[in-house]
């Protein structure tokens, strides 16, 4: 264990591992982001260009590097690949670096790493396709239950979470009745439940609070710039996840303000 930490303490070694493994995870995440909303098999067929359906070769699948060498275009049809693929891979490289870096506050925090890997996929699927894949969304709650169970904390997480979900469901029904449309989806409630099972109801409530502020400001911006009208649908899931990370990293300050 000491030898492993000694290796990881070397910045170059940590960076290399992060680029390799983070890039691989990011490449897999990009596949999920594209295939899950379209109900496609995640194993077959192999990777292909979504524009021309050309099967991708190994040289086209090297995370980050292939995008740069191909200048963001498909080798076959020369159409843009989309910057999202590159951005997602970079995010996973950064996440993996903080996970493997001994001086990071996230060093070998397995729960946070797995949780964030799932959240990134959910973030971009909702942002791009306005959907939070059900089973992947529910996996956050499963992760929270599995991580809490060995610590005998499952009851302390379960009861407040169920109460929180019940309140949110009631608010959803009320707002839907008032505005005569679906105000926020069931998927958002499941996502908040995942936050609560993993990190407690305070973090989940705080995430909802910050998401409402960020989402509201973003909607005002879109209305002012006339990019959206008042009845257009805006994905709320990405704002919930942004709210979570604000709440997670500023938890001591938030607890002081609330209590």
Coordinates of C-alpha atoms in Angstrom, one line a residue:
X1 CA 0.0 0.0 0.0
X2 CA 2.9 2.4 0.9
X3 CA 4.5 1.5 -2.4
X4 CA 1.3 2.3 -4.3
X5 CA 0.9 5.6 -2.6
X6 CA 4.5 6.4 -3.3
X7 CA 4.0 5.8 -7.0
X8 CA 0.8 7.8 -7.1
X9 CA 2.6 10.7 -5.4
X10 CA 4.7 11.2 -8.5
X11 CA 2.8 13.8 -10.6
X12 CA 3.9 12.3 -13.9
X13 CA 2.8 8.8 -13.0
X14 CA -0.6 10.1 -11.7
X15 CA -1.1 12.1 -14.8
X16 CA -0.4 9.2 -17.1
X17 CA -2.8 6.9 -15.3
X18 CA -5.4 9.6 -15.3
X19 CA -5.1 10.2 -19.1
X20 CA -5.2 6.4 -19.8
X21 CA -7.9 5.2 -17.4
X22 CA -9.9 8.5 -17.3
X23 CA -9.9 8.6 -21.1
X24 CA -11.1 5.0 -21.4
X25 CA -13.9 5.6 -18.9
X26 CA -14.8 8.9 -20.7
X27 CA -14.9 7.1 -24.0
X28 CA -17.3 4.5 -22.6
X29 CA -19.4 7.3 -21.0
X30 CA -19.7 9.0 -24.4
X31 CA -21.1 5.7 -25.8
X32 CA -23.6 5.5 -23.0
X33 CA -24.7 9.2 -23.5
X34 CA -25.4 8.5 -27.2
X35 CA -26.9 5.0 -26.9
X36 CA -29.0 5.0 -23.7
X37 CA -31.5 7.7 -24.9
X38 CA -31.9 5.9 -28.2
X39 CA -32.4 2.5 -26.4
X40 CA -29.5 1.0 -28.4
X41 CA -27.5 -2.0 -27.2
X42 CA -24.4 -0.8 -25.3
X43 CA -22.3 -3.7 -26.5
X44 CA -23.2 -4.3 -30.1
X45 CA -22.5 -3.1 -32.7
X46 CA -19.1 -1.6 -32.2
X47 CA -18.4 2.1 -32.2
X48 CA -19.5 3.9 -35.3
X49 CA -19.9 7.5 -36.6
X50 CA -23.4 8.7 -35.8
X51 CA -23.4 10.8 -38.9
X52 CA -22.5 8.2 -41.6
X53 CA -22.6 4.9 -39.6
X54 CA -19.0 4.1 -40.7
X55 CA -17.5 1.5 -38.3
X56 CA -14.6 3.2 -36.4
X57 CA -11.2 1.6 -36.3
X58 CA -8.9 1.3 -33.3
X59 CA -7.0 4.4 -34.4
X60 CA -10.2 6.4 -34.3
X61 CA -11.0 5.3 -30.7
X62 CA -8.0 6.6 -28.8
X63 CA -9.5 8.9 -26.2
X64 CA -8.7 12.6 -26.6
X65 CA -5.8 11.9 -29.0
X66 CA -8.0 10.7 -31.9
X67 CA -10.2 13.8 -31.6
X68 CA -7.2 16.1 -31.8
X69 CA -5.6 14.2 -34.7
X70 CA -8.8 14.1 -36.7
X71 CA -9.4 17.8 -35.9
X72 CA -12.8 17.0 -34.5
X73 CA -14.1 15.4 -37.7
X74 CA -15.0 11.9 -38.9
X75 CA -12.3 10.4 -41.1
X76 CA -14.9 9.0 -43.4
X77 CA -17.6 11.7 -43.9
X78 CA -15.5 14.7 -42.7
X79 CA -18.5 15.9 -40.7
X80 CA -17.9 17.4 -37.2
X81 CA -17.8 14.8 -34.4
X82 CA -19.0 17.2 -31.8
X83 CA -17.1 18.9 -29.0
X84 CA -19.1 17.0 -26.3
X85 CA -17.1 13.8 -26.9
X86 CA -13.8 15.6 -26.3
X87 CA -15.2 17.6 -23.3
X88 CA -16.5 14.4 -21.6
X89 CA -13.2 12.6 -21.9
X90 CA -11.4 15.6 -20.5
X91 CA -13.8 15.7 -17.5
X92 CA -13.2 12.0 -16.7
X93 CA -9.4 12.5 -17.0
X94 CA -9.7 15.4 -14.5
X95 CA -11.9 13.4 -12.2
X96 CA -9.5 10.4 -12.3
X97 CA -6.6 12.7 -11.6
X98 CA -8.2 14.0 -8.4
X99 CA -9.2 10.5 -7.4
X100 CA -5.6 9.2 -7.8
X101 CA -3.7 12.2 -6.5
X102 CA -2.7 11.7 -2.8
X103 CA -2.8 15.4 -2.0
X104 CA -6.4 15.7 -3.3
X105 CA -9.3 15.8 -0.9
X106 CA -10.9 13.2 -3.1
X107 CA -8.0 10.8 -3.0
X108 CA -9.3 7.2 -3.3
X109 CA -12.8 8.3 -2.4
X110 CA -14.4 5.4 -4.1
X111 CA -18.0 6.4 -3.5
X112 CA -17.5 10.0 -4.8
X113 CA -15.7 8.7 -7.9
X114 CA -18.3 6.1 -8.8
X115 CA -21.1 8.6 -8.0
X116 CA -19.5 11.3 -10.2
X117 CA -18.9 8.8 -13.1
X118 CA -22.6 8.1 -13.2
X119 CA -23.6 11.7 -12.7
X120 CA -21.5 12.9 -15.7
X121 CA -23.4 10.5 -18.0
X122 CA -26.7 11.6 -16.5
X123 CA -25.8 15.3 -16.9
X124 CA -25.0 15.1 -20.6
X125 CA -27.9 12.7 -21.5
X126 CA -30.4 15.1 -19.9
X127 CA -28.7 18.2 -21.3
X128 CA -28.6 16.7 -24.8
X129 CA -31.7 14.5 -24.9
X130 CA -33.9 15.8 -22.0
X131 CA -33.9 12.3 -20.4
X132 CA -32.4 10.7 -17.3
X133 CA -32.0 7.0 -18.1
X134 CA -34.1 5.2 -15.5
X135 CA -31.8 2.3 -14.5
X136 CA -28.7 4.5 -14.5
X137 CA -30.5 7.1 -12.4
X138 CA -31.6 4.5 -9.9
X139 CA -28.1 3.1 -9.7
X140 CA -27.1 6.2 -7.6
X141 CA -29.6 5.1 -4.9
X142 CA -28.3 1.5 -5.1
X143 CA -24.7 2.9 -4.7
X144 CA -25.8 4.9 -1.6
X145 CA -27.5 1.9 0.0
X146 CA -24.5 -0.4 -0.7
X147 CA -22.1 2.1 0.8
X148 CA -24.2 2.9 3.8
X149 CA -25.1 -0.7 4.7
X150 CA -21.7 -1.8 6.0
X151 CA -21.7 1.3 8.2
X152 CA -25.1 0.5 9.7
X153 CA -26.3 3.8 8.5
X154 CA -29.0 2.6 6.2
X155 CA -31.9 3.5 8.5
X156 CA -30.6 7.0 9.1
X157 CA -30.5 7.6 5.4
X158 CA -33.7 5.7 4.4
X159 CA -36.3 7.4 6.6
X160 CA -35.3 11.0 5.8
X161 CA -34.9 10.2 2.1
X162 CA -38.4 8.6 1.9
X163 CA -39.9 11.7 3.7
X164 CA -38.0 14.0 1.3
X165 CA -39.2 12.1 -1.7
X166 CA -42.8 12.2 -0.5
X167 CA -42.6 16.0 0.0
X168 CA -41.1 16.5 -3.5
X169 CA -43.7 14.3 -5.0
X170 CA -46.4 16.3 -3.3
X171 CA -44.9 19.5 -4.5
X172 CA -44.7 18.1 -8.1
X173 CA -48.4 17.3 -8.1
X174 CA -49.2 20.7 -6.7
X175 CA -47.1 22.6 -9.2
X176 CA -48.4 20.4 -12.1
X177 CA -52.0 21.2 -11.0
X178 CA -51.3 25.0 -10.8
X179 CA -49.4 25.3 -14.0
X180 CA -51.3 22.6 -15.9
X181 CA -48.2 20.9 -17.2
X182 CA -45.3 18.8 -16.0
X183 CA -43.1 21.1 -14.0
X184 CA -40.3 18.7 -13.0
X185 CA -40.0 15.1 -13.8
X186 CA -40.0 11.8 -11.9
X187 CA -36.4 11.4 -13.0
X188 CA -35.4 14.5 -11.1
X189 CA -37.0 13.2 -7.9
X190 CA -35.1 9.8 -8.4
X191 CA -31.9 11.8 -8.9
X192 CA -32.5 13.8 -5.7
X193 CA -33.2 10.5 -3.9
X194 CA -29.8 9.3 -5.1
X195 CA -28.2 12.4 -3.6
X196 CA -29.9 11.7 -0.3
X197 CA -29.0 8.0 -0.1
X198 CA -25.3 8.8 -0.7
X199 CA -24.8 12.1 1.1
X200 CA -27.8 12.7 3.3
X201 CA -31.0 14.7 2.9
X202 CA -29.4 18.1 3.8
X203 CA -27.1 17.8 0.7
X204 CA -30.1 16.8 -1.4
X205 CA -32.3 19.7 -0.2
X206 CA -29.4 22.1 -0.7
X207 CA -28.9 20.7 -4.2
X208 CA -32.5 21.4 -5.0
X209 CA -32.2 24.9 -3.6
X210 CA -29.2 25.9 -5.6
X211 CA -30.6 24.1 -8.7
X212 CA -33.7 26.3 -8.5
X213 CA -31.6 29.4 -8.3
X214 CA -29.3 28.5 -11.1
X215 CA -32.1 27.1 -13.3
X216 CA -34.2 30.2 -12.7
X217 CA -31.3 32.6 -13.6
X218 CA -30.6 30.6 -16.7
X219 CA -34.3 30.7 -17.8
X220 CA -34.3 34.5 -17.3
X221 CA -31.2 34.8 -19.5
X222 CA -32.8 32.6 -22.2
X223 CA -36.0 34.7 -22.1
X224 CA -34.2 38.0 -22.2
X225 CA -32.1 36.9 -25.2
X226 CA -35.2 35.3 -26.8
X227 CA -33.5 31.9 -27.2
X228 CA -36.5 30.3 -25.5
X229 CA -40.1 31.2 -24.8
X230 CA -41.9 30.9 -21.5
X231 CA -43.4 27.5 -22.4
X232 CA -40.2 25.8 -23.6
X233 CA -38.9 22.8 -21.7
X234 CA -35.6 23.2 -19.9
X235 CA -33.7 20.2 -18.5
X236 CA -33.5 20.5 -14.7
X237 CA -31.2 17.5 -14.1
X238 CA -28.0 19.3 -15.0
X239 CA -28.8 22.1 -12.6
X240 CA -29.5 19.6 -9.8
X241 CA -26.1 18.1 -10.4
X242 CA -24.4 21.5 -10.4
X243 CA -26.3 22.2 -7.2
X244 CA -25.0 19.0 -5.7
X245 CA -21.4 19.8 -6.3
X246 CA -21.8 23.3 -4.8
X247 CA -23.5 21.7 -1.8
X248 CA -20.9 18.9 -1.5
X249 CA -17.8 21.1 -1.5
X250 CA -19.3 23.9 0.5
X251 CA -21.1 21.7 3.0
X252 CA -19.6 23.1 6.2
X253 CA -20.7 26.6 5.2
X254 CA -24.2 25.5 4.2
X255 CA -24.6 23.6 7.5
X256 CA -23.6 26.7 9.4
X257 CA -26.2 28.8 7.5
X258 CA -29.0 26.2 8.0
X259 CA -28.3 25.2 11.6

